[in-house]
mmCIF file of C-alpha atoms and ligand atoms in Angstrom:
data_model
loop_
_atom_site.group_PDB
_atom_site.id
_atom_site.type_symbol
_atom_site.label_atom_id
_atom_site.label_comp_id
_atom_site.label_asym_id
_atom_site.label_seq_id
_atom_site.Cartn_x
_atom_site.Cartn_y
_atom_site.Cartn_z
ATOM 1 C CA MET A 1041 -8.457 -22.564 -27.415
ATOM 2 C CA LYS A 1042 -6.730 -23.820 -24.438
ATOM 3 C CA LYS A 1043 -3.558 -21.944 -24.154
ATOM 4 C CA ASN A 1044 -0.376 -23.208 -22.381
ATOM 5 C CA VAL A 1045 0.718 -22.073 -18.300
ATOM 6 C CA LYS A 1046 2.197 -24.220 -16.478
ATOM 7 C CA ASN A 1047 2.624 -28.598 -17.088
ATOM 8 C CA ASN A 1048 -1.097 -29.501 -16.379
ATOM 9 C CA VAL A 1049 -2.471 -26.099 -15.992
ATOM 10 C CA SER A 1050 -4.141 -24.459 -19.172
ATOM 11 C CA TRP A 1051 -5.453 -21.599 -20.403
ATOM 12 C CA ILE A 1052 -9.572 -21.670 -21.272
ATOM 13 C CA GLY A 1053 -11.506 -18.161 -21.217
ATOM 14 C CA TYR A 1054 -12.263 -15.504 -24.118
ATOM 15 C CA ILE A 1055 -9.896 -12.283 -25.214
ATOM 16 C CA ASP A 1056 -12.186 -9.701 -25.660
ATOM 17 C CA TRP A 1057 -10.642 -7.653 -27.805
ATOM 18 C CA GLU A 1058 -14.382 -5.802 -28.838
ATOM 19 C CA LEU A 1059 -15.397 -4.753 -25.438
ATOM 20 C CA GLN A 1060 -15.406 -1.104 -25.010
ATOM 21 C CA THR A 1061 -17.104 -0.230 -21.221
ATOM 22 C CA PHE A 1062 -17.173 -1.888 -18.260
ATOM 23 C CA HIS A 1063 -19.081 -2.002 -15.376
ATOM 24 C CA GLY A 1064 -21.944 -0.733 -17.775
ATOM 25 C CA THR A 1065 -20.047 3.020 -18.608
ATOM 26 C CA ASP A 1066 -18.330 3.301 -15.444
ATOM 27 C CA TYR A 1067 -15.134 1.182 -17.324
ATOM 28 C CA SER A 1068 -13.659 2.710 -20.035
ATOM 29 C CA ILE A 1069 -11.750 -0.220 -22.478
ATOM 30 C CA LYS A 1070 -8.918 1.076 -24.589
ATOM 31 C CA ASN A 1071 -7.223 -1.669 -25.812
ATOM 32 C CA GLY A 1072 -9.578 -5.364 -25.014
ATOM 33 C CA SER A 1073 -10.009 -6.771 -22.043
ATOM 34 C CA SER A 1074 -10.222 -10.585 -21.534
ATOM 35 C CA GLN A 1075 -12.577 -13.351 -18.987
ATOM 36 C CA ASN A 1076 -9.199 -15.919 -17.367
ATOM 37 C CA ALA A 1077 -10.563 -18.980 -17.307
ATOM 38 C CA TYR A 1078 -8.447 -21.872 -16.075
ATOM 39 C CA LEU A 1079 -8.363 -25.773 -16.857
ATOM 40 C CA ILE A 1080 -6.601 -27.969 -14.487
ATOM 41 C CA GLN A 1081 -5.593 -31.977 -15.824
ATOM 42 C CA GLU A 1082 -4.263 -33.843 -13.309
ATOM 43 C CA GLY A 1083 -5.230 -36.990 -11.010
ATOM 44 C CA LYS A 1084 -8.570 -34.598 -11.186
ATOM 45 C CA THR A 1085 -9.692 -32.370 -13.205
ATOM 46 C CA VAL A 1086 -10.477 -28.763 -12.160
ATOM 47 C CA LEU A 1087 -12.446 -25.998 -13.982
ATOM 48 C CA ILE A 1088 -11.409 -22.361 -12.038
ATOM 49 C CA ASP A 1089 -14.218 -19.368 -12.922
ATOM 50 C CA THR A 1090 -16.096 -18.973 -16.452
ATOM 51 C CA VAL A 1091 -16.588 -16.365 -18.685
ATOM 52 C CA TRP A 1092 -19.657 -13.834 -19.524
ATOM 53 C CA ALA A 1093 -22.404 -14.913 -20.642
ATOM 54 C CA PRO A 1094 -22.368 -13.780 -24.034
ATOM 55 C CA HIS A 1095 -19.300 -16.122 -24.908
ATOM 56 C CA ARG A 1096 -20.751 -18.855 -22.887
ATOM 57 C CA PHE A 1097 -21.421 -20.829 -25.917
ATOM 58 C CA GLU A 1098 -18.298 -20.520 -27.334
ATOM 59 C CA PHE A 1099 -17.015 -21.052 -24.289
ATOM 60 C CA ILE A 1100 -18.611 -24.625 -23.466
ATOM 61 C CA ASP A 1101 -17.287 -25.410 -27.475
ATOM 62 C CA ASN A 1102 -13.423 -24.774 -26.468
ATOM 63 C CA LEU A 1103 -13.952 -26.364 -23.366
ATOM 64 C CA LYS A 1104 -15.666 -29.926 -25.142
ATOM 65 C CA LYS A 1105 -12.630 -29.874 -27.435
ATOM 66 C CA GLU A 1106 -10.104 -30.095 -24.030
ATOM 67 C CA ILE A 1107 -12.121 -32.589 -22.333
ATOM 68 C CA ASP A 1108 -15.151 -34.772 -21.929
ATOM 69 C CA LEU A 1109 -17.194 -32.273 -20.035
ATOM 70 C CA LYS A 1110 -17.802 -35.209 -17.469
ATOM 71 C CA LYS A 1111 -14.642 -35.508 -16.303
ATOM 72 C CA ILE A 1112 -15.069 -32.378 -14.653
ATOM 73 C CA ASP A 1113 -14.695 -33.106 -10.941
ATOM 74 C CA PHE A 1114 -15.495 -29.606 -9.755
ATOM 75 C CA ILE A 1115 -15.607 -25.905 -10.104
ATOM 76 C CA VAL A 1116 -14.285 -23.390 -8.817
ATOM 77 C CA ALA A 1117 -15.934 -20.135 -8.862
ATOM 78 C CA ASN A 1118 -13.507 -17.722 -7.092
ATOM 79 C CA HIS A 1119 -16.888 -14.968 -7.661
ATOM 80 C CA GLY A 1120 -20.154 -14.410 -8.840
ATOM 81 C CA GLU A 1121 -19.749 -11.018 -10.015
ATOM 82 C CA VAL A 1122 -21.526 -12.290 -13.984
ATOM 83 C CA ASP A 1123 -17.643 -11.838 -15.728
ATOM 84 C CA HIS A 1124 -16.718 -14.665 -14.835
ATOM 85 C CA SER A 1125 -20.219 -16.873 -13.579
ATOM 86 C CA GLY A 1126 -21.334 -15.988 -16.397
ATOM 87 C CA ALA A 1127 -21.333 -19.335 -18.452
ATOM 88 C CA LEU A 1128 -21.739 -21.461 -15.468
ATOM 89 C CA SER A 1129 -25.526 -21.867 -15.463
ATOM 90 C CA SER A 1130 -24.995 -23.453 -19.088
ATOM 91 C CA LEU A 1131 -21.777 -26.077 -18.236
ATOM 92 C CA LEU A 1132 -23.941 -27.343 -15.118
ATOM 93 C CA ASP A 1133 -26.829 -27.462 -17.160
ATOM 94 C CA GLU A 1134 -24.962 -29.488 -19.236
ATOM 95 C CA ILE A 1135 -23.641 -31.573 -16.009
ATOM 96 C CA PRO A 1136 -26.009 -31.385 -13.357
ATOM 97 C CA ASN A 1137 -24.623 -32.501 -9.980
ATOM 98 C CA THR A 1138 -20.679 -31.345 -10.189
ATOM 99 C CA PRO A 1139 -19.155 -29.866 -7.540
ATOM 100 C CA VAL A 1140 -19.623 -26.200 -6.957
ATOM 101 C CA TYR A 1141 -16.192 -24.612 -4.393
ATOM 102 C CA CYS A 1142 -17.069 -20.499 -3.597
ATOM 103 C CA THR A 1143 -17.484 -19.593 -0.705
ATOM 104 C CA ALA A 1144 -20.752 -19.220 1.816
ATOM 105 C CA ASN A 1145 -21.010 -14.933 -0.067
ATOM 106 C CA ALA A 1146 -20.539 -16.900 -3.851
ATOM 107 C CA VAL A 1147 -23.269 -18.891 -2.684
ATOM 108 C CA LYS A 1148 -25.763 -15.709 -2.319
ATOM 109 C CA SER A 1149 -24.343 -13.509 -5.747
ATOM 110 C CA LEU A 1150 -24.376 -16.519 -8.000
ATOM 111 C CA GLU A 1151 -27.695 -17.612 -6.644
ATOM 112 C CA GLY A 1152 -29.150 -14.604 -6.555
ATOM 113 C CA GLN A 1153 -28.655 -13.556 -10.334
ATOM 114 C CA TYR A 1154 -29.214 -17.123 -11.686
ATOM 115 C CA GLY A 1155 -31.746 -18.293 -9.264
ATOM 116 C CA LYS A 1156 -31.482 -21.752 -7.019
ATOM 117 C CA HIS A 1157 -30.967 -24.803 -8.959
ATOM 118 C CA GLY A 1158 -30.312 -26.556 -6.075
ATOM 119 C CA TRP A 1159 -26.349 -26.877 -7.339
ATOM 120 C CA ASN A 1160 -23.625 -28.512 -6.049
ATOM 121 C CA PHE A 1161 -22.488 -26.045 -4.099
ATOM 122 C CA HIS A 1162 -19.388 -26.888 -0.966
ATOM 123 C CA VAL A 1163 -18.774 -23.177 0.604
ATOM 124 C CA VAL A 1164 -15.095 -23.234 1.765
ATOM 125 C CA LYS A 1165 -13.114 -20.604 4.293
ATOM 126 C CA THR A 1166 -9.313 -19.450 4.459
ATOM 127 C CA GLY A 1167 -7.170 -22.900 4.844
ATOM 128 C CA ASP A 1168 -9.777 -25.371 3.654
ATOM 129 C CA SER A 1169 -8.183 -27.503 0.855
ATOM 130 C CA VAL A 1170 -8.787 -29.812 -1.424
ATOM 131 C CA ASN A 1171 -5.891 -32.594 -3.181
ATOM 132 C CA ILE A 1172 -6.091 -32.907 -7.180
ATOM 133 C CA GLY A 1173 -3.849 -35.761 -7.381
ATOM 134 C CA ASN A 1174 -0.187 -36.524 -8.173
ATOM 135 C CA GLY A 1175 0.348 -34.744 -4.874
ATOM 136 C CA LYS A 1176 -1.127 -31.708 -5.103
ATOM 137 C CA LYS A 1177 -3.391 -29.335 -3.928
ATOM 138 C CA LEU A 1178 -5.839 -26.553 -3.730
ATOM 139 C CA ILE A 1179 -5.718 -23.979 -1.061
ATOM 140 C CA PHE A 1180 -8.637 -21.695 -0.901
ATOM 141 C CA ILE A 1181 -7.904 -17.998 0.669
ATOM 142 C CA GLU A 1182 -11.161 -15.437 1.150
ATOM 143 C CA MET A 1183 -10.551 -12.136 -0.485
ATOM 144 C CA PRO A 1184 -13.513 -9.912 0.449
ATOM 145 C CA MET A 1185 -14.050 -6.786 -1.280
ATOM 146 C CA LEU A 1186 -11.327 -8.041 -3.458
ATOM 147 C CA HIS A 1187 -13.214 -7.249 -5.924
ATOM 148 C CA TRP A 1188 -17.137 -8.423 -3.775
ATOM 149 C CA PRO A 1189 -17.531 -9.669 -0.364
ATOM 150 C CA ASP A 1190 -18.156 -13.387 -2.203
ATOM 151 C CA THR A 1191 -13.925 -13.767 -3.713
ATOM 152 C CA MET A 1192 -11.511 -15.741 -3.057
ATOM 153 C CA ALA A 1193 -7.921 -16.575 -4.846
ATOM 154 C CA THR A 1194 -7.173 -20.288 -5.020
ATOM 155 C CA TYR A 1195 -3.436 -21.170 -4.913
ATOM 156 C CA MET A 1196 -2.703 -24.646 -6.668
ATOM 157 C CA THR A 1197 0.744 -26.435 -4.786
ATOM 158 C CA GLU A 1198 3.300 -27.683 -6.549
ATOM 159 C CA ASP A 1199 3.196 -25.634 -9.922
ATOM 160 C CA ASN A 1200 2.586 -22.220 -7.278
ATOM 161 C CA ILE A 1201 0.535 -20.474 -8.907
ATOM 162 C CA LEU A 1202 -2.140 -18.428 -7.781
ATOM 163 C CA PHE A 1203 -5.141 -17.897 -8.939
ATOM 164 C CA SER A 1204 -5.695 -14.440 -7.687
ATOM 165 C CA ASN A 1205 -9.292 -13.599 -9.731
ATOM 166 C CA ASP A 1206 -9.601 -9.491 -10.269
ATOM 167 C CA ALA A 1207 -6.943 -9.194 -7.615
ATOM 168 C CA PHE A 1208 -3.175 -7.848 -10.346
ATOM 169 C CA GLY A 1209 -5.140 -8.019 -13.441
ATOM 170 C CA GLN A 1210 -6.032 -5.333 -15.977
ATOM 171 C CA HIS A 1211 -8.426 -4.722 -18.318
ATOM 172 C CA TYR A 1212 -5.839 -5.353 -21.470
ATOM 173 C CA ALA A 1213 -6.053 -7.873 -23.932
ATOM 174 C CA VAL A 1214 -2.620 -9.843 -24.108
ATOM 175 C CA GLU A 1215 -2.632 -13.021 -27.212
ATOM 176 C CA GLU A 1216 0.543 -13.668 -25.566
ATOM 177 C CA MET A 1217 -0.890 -14.213 -22.403
ATOM 178 C CA PHE A 1218 2.612 -13.727 -20.168
ATOM 179 C CA ASN A 1219 3.385 -10.268 -18.329
ATOM 180 C CA ASP A 1220 7.326 -10.730 -19.619
ATOM 181 C CA LEU A 1221 5.353 -11.119 -23.944
ATOM 182 C CA ALA A 1222 2.737 -7.568 -23.255
ATOM 183 C CA ASN A 1223 4.016 -4.255 -23.050
ATOM 184 C CA PRO A 1224 5.523 -3.321 -20.707
ATOM 185 C CA CYS A 1225 3.944 0.191 -19.868
ATOM 186 C CA LEU A 1226 0.827 -0.424 -21.466
ATOM 187 C CA LEU A 1227 0.701 -3.297 -18.646
ATOM 188 C CA MET A 1228 1.868 -1.156 -15.729
ATOM 189 C CA LYS A 1229 -0.209 1.556 -16.902
ATOM 190 C CA GLU A 1230 -3.808 -0.819 -17.431
ATOM 191 C CA ALA A 1231 -3.007 -2.451 -14.393
ATOM 192 C CA LEU A 1232 -3.098 0.000 -12.572
ATOM 193 C CA LYS A 1233 -5.733 1.811 -13.957
ATOM 194 C CA TYR A 1234 -7.683 -1.023 -12.145
ATOM 195 C CA TYR A 1235 -6.596 -0.650 -9.530
ATOM 196 C CA VAL A 1236 -7.888 2.804 -8.545
ATOM 197 C CA ASN A 1237 -10.845 2.122 -11.009
ATOM 198 C CA ILE A 1238 -11.920 -1.178 -9.406
ATOM 199 C CA LEU A 1239 -9.776 -1.798 -6.306
ATOM 200 C CA ASN A 1240 -8.523 1.830 -5.000
ATOM 201 C CA PRO A 1241 -11.923 2.439 -2.668
ATOM 202 C CA PHE A 1242 -11.408 -1.134 -0.497
ATOM 203 C CA SER A 1243 -7.819 -0.085 -0.853
ATOM 204 C CA PRO A 1244 -7.962 -0.804 3.409
ATOM 205 C CA MET A 1245 -8.689 -4.742 3.251
ATOM 206 C CA VAL A 1246 -6.194 -4.588 0.063
ATOM 207 C CA ALA A 1247 -3.210 -3.685 1.842
ATOM 208 C CA ARG A 1248 -4.347 -6.715 4.723
ATOM 209 C CA LYS A 1249 -5.150 -9.650 2.094
ATOM 210 C CA ILE A 1250 -1.322 -8.139 1.017
ATOM 211 C CA ASP A 1251 -0.052 -8.812 4.799
ATOM 212 C CA GLU A 1252 -1.923 -11.866 4.666
ATOM 213 C CA ILE A 1253 -0.638 -13.951 1.800
ATOM 214 C CA LYS A 1254 3.016 -12.417 2.525
ATOM 215 C CA LYS A 1255 2.358 -13.659 6.791
ATOM 216 C CA MET A 1256 0.942 -17.183 4.358
ATOM 217 C CA ASN A 1257 4.635 -18.097 3.214
ATOM 218 C CA LEU A 1258 3.282 -19.534 0.281
ATOM 219 C CA PRO A 1259 6.108 -19.366 -3.424
ATOM 220 C CA ILE A 1260 3.908 -18.198 -5.361
ATOM 221 C CA ASP A 1261 5.734 -18.799 -9.578
ATOM 222 C CA ILE A 1262 2.530 -17.613 -11.439
ATOM 223 C CA ILE A 1263 -0.588 -14.931 -10.336
ATOM 224 C CA ALA A 1264 -3.139 -16.227 -12.618
ATOM 225 C CA PRO A 1265 -5.534 -12.987 -12.731
ATOM 226 C CA SER A 1266 -8.835 -13.088 -14.237
ATOM 227 C CA HIS A 1267 -8.436 -10.035 -16.403
ATOM 228 C CA GLY A 1268 -5.177 -9.783 -18.551
ATOM 229 C CA ALA A 1269 -1.817 -10.588 -18.679
ATOM 230 C CA ILE A 1270 -0.869 -13.569 -16.394
ATOM 231 C CA TRP A 1271 2.042 -12.777 -13.913
ATOM 232 C CA ARG A 1272 5.330 -14.943 -14.547
ATOM 233 C CA ASP A 1273 8.432 -12.878 -14.674
ATOM 234 C CA ASN A 1274 8.700 -11.489 -11.162
ATOM 235 C CA PRO A 1275 5.116 -12.267 -10.371
ATOM 236 C CA MET A 1276 5.712 -10.526 -6.744
ATOM 237 C CA GLN A 1277 6.015 -6.529 -8.920
ATOM 238 C CA ILE A 1278 2.188 -6.215 -8.770
ATOM 239 C CA ILE A 1279 2.223 -7.126 -4.994
ATOM 240 C CA ASP A 1280 4.681 -4.918 -4.573
ATOM 241 C CA LYS A 1281 2.809 -2.344 -6.083
ATOM 242 C CA TYR A 1282 -0.472 -3.513 -4.949
ATOM 243 C CA ALA A 1283 0.468 -2.521 -1.373
ATOM 244 C CA LEU A 1284 2.832 0.963 -2.514
ATOM 245 C CA TRP A 1285 -1.401 1.389 -4.251
ATOM 246 C CA SER A 1286 -2.706 -0.091 -1.651
ATOM 247 C CA THR A 1287 -1.161 3.038 0.700
ATOM 248 C CA PRO A 1288 -2.936 6.940 0.849
ATOM 249 C CA TYR A 1289 -0.521 7.265 -2.423
ATOM 250 C CA LYS A 1290 0.118 9.820 -3.934
ATOM 251 C CA GLU A 1291 3.796 11.376 -6.334
ATOM 252 C CA ASN A 1292 5.138 14.857 -6.550
ATOM 253 C CA GLN A 1293 1.591 15.954 -9.194
ATOM 254 C CA VAL A 1294 -1.451 17.978 -9.534
ATOM 255 C CA THR A 1295 -3.981 17.665 -11.156
ATOM 256 C CA ILE A 1296 -7.035 20.300 -12.260
ATOM 257 C CA ALA A 1297 -10.220 19.242 -13.528
ATOM 258 C CA TYR A 1298 -12.595 21.887 -14.406
ATOM 259 C CA ALA A 1299 -15.700 22.076 -16.315
ATOM 260 C CA THR A 1300 -16.419 25.125 -17.841
ATOM 261 C CA MET A 1301 -19.123 27.166 -19.943
ATOM 262 C CA TRP A 1302 -18.011 30.194 -21.316
ATOM 263 C CA GLU A 1303 -13.814 29.312 -20.875
ATOM 264 C CA GLY A 1304 -14.120 31.733 -17.387
ATOM 265 C CA THR A 1305 -13.280 28.411 -15.105
ATOM 266 C CA ALA A 1306 -10.718 26.992 -17.438
ATOM 267 C CA GLN A 1307 -8.390 30.192 -17.851
ATOM 268 C CA ILE A 1308 -8.290 29.677 -13.667
ATOM 269 C CA ALA A 1309 -7.701 25.872 -14.427
ATOM 270 C CA HIS A 1310 -4.956 26.810 -16.584
ATOM 271 C CA GLU A 1311 -3.448 29.917 -14.725
ATOM 272 C CA ILE A 1312 -3.160 27.784 -11.312
ATOM 273 C CA ALA A 1313 -1.677 25.165 -13.706
ATOM 274 C CA LYS A 1314 0.895 27.682 -14.715
ATOM 275 C CA GLU A 1315 2.135 29.516 -11.173
ATOM 276 C CA VAL A 1316 2.168 25.464 -10.328
ATOM 277 C CA ALA A 1317 4.624 25.240 -12.584
ATOM 278 C CA ARG A 1318 6.284 28.287 -11.711
ATOM 279 C CA GLN A 1319 6.473 27.263 -7.874
ATOM 280 C CA SER A 1320 8.069 23.646 -8.481
ATOM 281 C CA PRO A 1321 8.765 23.251 -12.072
ATOM 282 C CA SER A 1322 9.718 19.383 -10.586
ATOM 283 C CA THR A 1323 6.014 19.202 -10.131
ATOM 284 C CA VAL A 1324 3.932 17.720 -12.896
ATOM 285 C CA VAL A 1325 1.160 19.775 -13.785
ATOM 286 C CA LYS A 1326 -2.218 18.076 -15.403
ATOM 287 C CA VAL A 1327 -5.745 19.164 -16.464
ATOM 288 C CA PHE A 1328 -8.387 18.280 -17.488
ATOM 289 C CA ASN A 1329 -11.445 19.452 -19.328
ATOM 290 C CA ILE A 1330 -13.374 16.197 -17.040
ATOM 291 C CA SER A 1331 -16.384 16.566 -19.903
ATOM 292 C CA LYS A 1332 -13.562 15.838 -22.341
ATOM 293 C CA SER A 1333 -11.657 13.455 -20.917
ATOM 294 C CA ASP A 1334 -11.904 9.868 -20.297
ATOM 295 C CA LYS A 1335 -12.600 9.662 -16.300
ATOM 296 C CA ASN A 1336 -11.250 6.654 -15.631
ATOM 297 C CA GLU A 1337 -7.988 8.357 -16.971
ATOM 298 C CA VAL A 1338 -8.282 10.850 -15.240
ATOM 299 C CA MET A 1339 -9.096 9.409 -11.874
ATOM 300 C CA THR A 1340 -5.547 7.154 -12.131
ATOM 301 C CA GLU A 1341 -4.698 10.740 -12.540
ATOM 302 C CA ILE A 1342 -5.660 12.198 -9.108
ATOM 303 C CA PHE A 1343 -4.638 9.188 -8.121
ATOM 304 C CA LYS A 1344 -0.936 9.801 -8.048
ATOM 305 C CA SER A 1345 -1.846 14.098 -7.236
ATOM 306 C CA LYS A 1346 -0.232 14.853 -4.269
ATOM 307 C CA ALA A 1347 -3.110 18.458 -4.770
ATOM 308 C CA ILE A 1348 -5.971 18.707 -7.153
ATOM 309 C CA ALA A 1349 -8.195 22.129 -7.932
ATOM 310 C CA VAL A 1350 -11.140 21.352 -8.840
ATOM 311 C CA GLY A 1351 -13.392 24.104 -11.438
ATOM 312 C CA SER A 1352 -17.201 24.194 -12.221
ATOM 313 C CA PRO A 1353 -19.295 27.699 -13.298
ATOM 314 C CA THR A 1354 -22.064 28.055 -11.129
ATOM 315 C CA VAL A 1355 -25.961 27.554 -13.243
ATOM 316 C CA VAL A 1356 -29.215 27.692 -11.831
ATOM 317 C CA ASN A 1357 -27.815 28.251 -8.558
ATOM 318 C CA ASP A 1358 -25.780 24.702 -8.833
ATOM 319 C CA ILE A 1359 -22.234 23.120 -10.339
ATOM 320 C CA LEU A 1360 -22.627 21.840 -14.034
ATOM 321 C CA SER A 1361 -24.629 18.545 -14.462
ATOM 322 C CA ASP A 1362 -20.714 16.820 -16.205
ATOM 323 C CA MET A 1363 -18.894 17.789 -12.636
ATOM 324 C CA GLU A 1364 -21.987 16.355 -10.313
ATOM 325 C CA GLY A 1365 -21.798 12.793 -11.983
ATOM 326 C CA TRP A 1366 -18.031 13.471 -12.238
ATOM 327 C CA LEU A 1367 -17.824 13.590 -8.552
ATOM 328 C CA ALA A 1368 -19.886 11.324 -7.329
ATOM 329 C CA PHE A 1369 -17.534 8.858 -9.095
ATOM 330 C CA LEU A 1370 -14.502 10.484 -6.765
ATOM 331 C CA LYS A 1371 -16.246 10.336 -3.729
ATOM 332 C CA GLU A 1372 -16.744 7.152 -5.214
ATOM 333 C CA LEU A 1373 -12.946 6.528 -5.082
ATOM 334 C CA ARG A 1374 -11.849 6.928 -0.973
ATOM 335 C CA PHE A 1375 -9.225 8.807 -2.151
ATOM 336 C CA LYS A 1376 -6.867 9.846 0.714
ATOM 337 C CA GLY A 1377 -4.150 11.930 2.248
ATOM 338 C CA LYS A 1378 -4.657 14.741 -1.104
ATOM 339 C CA LYS A 1379 -5.141 18.533 -0.386
ATOM 340 C CA ALA A 1380 -8.165 19.962 -2.967
ATOM 341 C CA ALA A 1381 -8.903 24.156 -3.872
ATOM 342 C CA PRO A 1382 -12.372 24.893 -5.482
ATOM 343 C CA PHE A 1383 -12.279 27.686 -8.307
ATOM 344 C CA GLY A 1384 -14.401 28.074 -10.944
ATOM 345 C CA CYS A 1385 -17.311 31.245 -12.895
ATOM 346 C CA TYR A 1386 -20.027 33.066 -11.410
ATOM 347 C CA GLY A 1387 -22.869 35.168 -13.029
ATOM 348 C CA TRP A 1388 -25.502 36.207 -10.761
ATOM 349 C CA SER A 1389 -25.871 33.768 -7.690
ATOM 350 C CA GLY A 1390 -22.431 32.163 -6.817
ATOM 351 C CA GLU A 1391 -22.798 28.933 -5.189
ATOM 352 C CA GLY A 1392 -20.754 26.459 -6.922
ATOM 353 C CA VAL A 1393 -17.007 27.286 -5.352
ATOM 354 C CA LYS A 1394 -19.238 26.653 -1.910
ATOM 355 C CA ILE A 1395 -21.089 23.025 -4.034
ATOM 356 C CA LEU A 1396 -17.462 22.252 -5.706
ATOM 357 C CA ARG A 1397 -16.250 22.777 -1.170
ATOM 358 C CA ASP A 1398 -18.118 20.617 0.466
ATOM 359 C CA ARG A 1399 -18.610 18.097 -2.141
ATOM 360 C CA LEU A 1400 -14.331 17.745 -2.720
ATOM 361 C CA THR A 1401 -14.517 17.732 1.241
ATOM 362 C CA GLN A 1402 -17.335 14.983 1.636
ATOM 363 C CA ALA A 1403 -14.639 12.426 -0.851
ATOM 364 C CA GLY A 1404 -12.353 12.938 1.969
ATOM 365 C CA PHE A 1405 -9.989 15.492 0.659
ATOM 366 C CA ASN A 1406 -8.262 18.420 2.960
ATOM 367 C CA VAL A 1407 -9.788 21.280 1.035
ATOM 368 C CA ILE A 1408 -7.786 24.023 1.267
ATOM 369 C CA PRO A 1409 -8.719 27.743 2.915
ATOM 370 C CA GLU A 1410 -8.227 29.414 -0.645
ATOM 371 C CA GLU A 1411 -10.416 29.239 -3.235
ATOM 372 C CA ILE A 1412 -11.100 31.884 -6.521
ATOM 373 C CA LYS A 1413 -14.012 32.843 -7.386
ATOM 374 C CA SER A 1414 -14.700 34.915 -10.269
ATOM 375 C CA LEU A 1415 -17.083 36.711 -11.068
ATOM 376 C CA TRP A 1416 -18.931 37.090 -14.469
ATOM 377 C CA ASN A 1417 -14.677 36.751 -15.945
ATOM 378 C CA PRO A 1418 -11.531 36.383 -14.172
ATOM 379 C CA LYS A 1419 -10.120 39.660 -13.171
ATOM 380 C CA GLU A 1420 -6.496 40.786 -12.396
ATOM 381 C CA GLU A 1421 -7.781 40.564 -8.112
ATOM 382 C CA ASP A 1422 -8.655 37.170 -8.558
ATOM 383 C CA LEU A 1423 -6.031 35.338 -10.848
ATOM 384 C CA GLY A 1424 -3.770 37.444 -7.943
ATOM 385 C CA LYS A 1425 -4.372 35.045 -5.405
ATOM 386 C CA ILE A 1426 -3.821 32.468 -7.880
ATOM 387 C CA PRO A 1427 0.378 32.140 -6.134
ATOM 388 C CA ASN A 1428 -1.732 31.864 -2.317
ATOM 389 C CA LEU A 1429 -3.829 28.668 -3.377
ATOM 390 C CA VAL A 1430 -0.778 27.322 -5.044
ATOM 391 C CA SER A 1431 2.013 27.561 -2.550
ATOM 392 C CA SER A 1432 -1.102 26.143 0.011
ATOM 393 C CA LEU A 1433 -2.033 23.874 -2.126
ATOM 394 C CA LEU A 1434 1.365 22.834 -2.192
ATOM 395 C CA ALA A 1435 3.156 22.692 0.817
ATOM 396 C CA ASP A 1436 4.141 19.814 3.127
HETATM 397 FE FE1 LIG B 1807 -14.156 -9.250 -13.411
HETATM 398 FE FE2 LIG B 1807 -15.252 -8.700 -10.227
HETATM 399 O O1 LIG B 1807 -15.429 -8.916 -11.641
#
């Protein structure tokens, strides 16, 4: 079912209440999601993006209820990832010569995923535009790494709509469609979680692209992303948030993340938390057993932190496997400008804390010299080192 966005522009995507994970199981979905596609019916009829393949037939049926598919003058494929291009093959089976406007990299990703079928690609670059009638045009803006090298945004003049694809999106199902109708806390929480877990590795490119878009001086009344709510109430708020988040962002927060075998490492984690609260009552402190916590939620808390402490016991000359995988994801997200301290218990060889130190350094953290390494369970002399470790973590 299509829904009106503005004038002759409609949403025609798929609201996915059942989705529980994204990117395999790398991203948890707690409040549903959506794949947003848009239909423009001006002098020209234009489809912007499609939906994920499991929903392709429902999507195409919905399109057919609105228009004769042969009336589609061209399709804009802002991004080749399957959640937006999954219906393209089936759609082009029905209307085979329809032009597909996309970047040169999107030709690679679409042909790479779906095969070379001689689709009628029209390769565009930043600043290229196409008239769609009624005095309106679409202007294309390449958005490499937001979120793939093939991504672009499409700007519609006169209605002043930026179809931004993944950028400014959220994995958040909003039947009401617009940001002013969504729960504001949940909307910002999901927008931040999306930024941290999907876009943060590309923050330098985000910062440059925001500058570039601002310098283009395009009036923006609506930002229509490919996931979640459409920003029509003060759409610049999410651009301003991205500008802020793409800096080495930190709040007055310390996060402690640990894995534990017999609760010794857990005890150190909680003692560190208490000491942070004692030394700096205004600092927000969060503690997570990463084996029992949502990885994406914890990463969002790490993003907000100025310093973290990470703990694991030593097991078979190594760290716990939960922590190993968690640290791989931490490194992938490329956080910048944050301090870290390692801690953990051991019974025999005791390599765990050194391994944590190395992994945190490789992940881009400024690892302080202080650490807590406890033989068997934490003893008074071990816990006595916590105040120094905490004051070093808190120091500017
Ligand atoms: Fe929503 Fe990068 O795909």
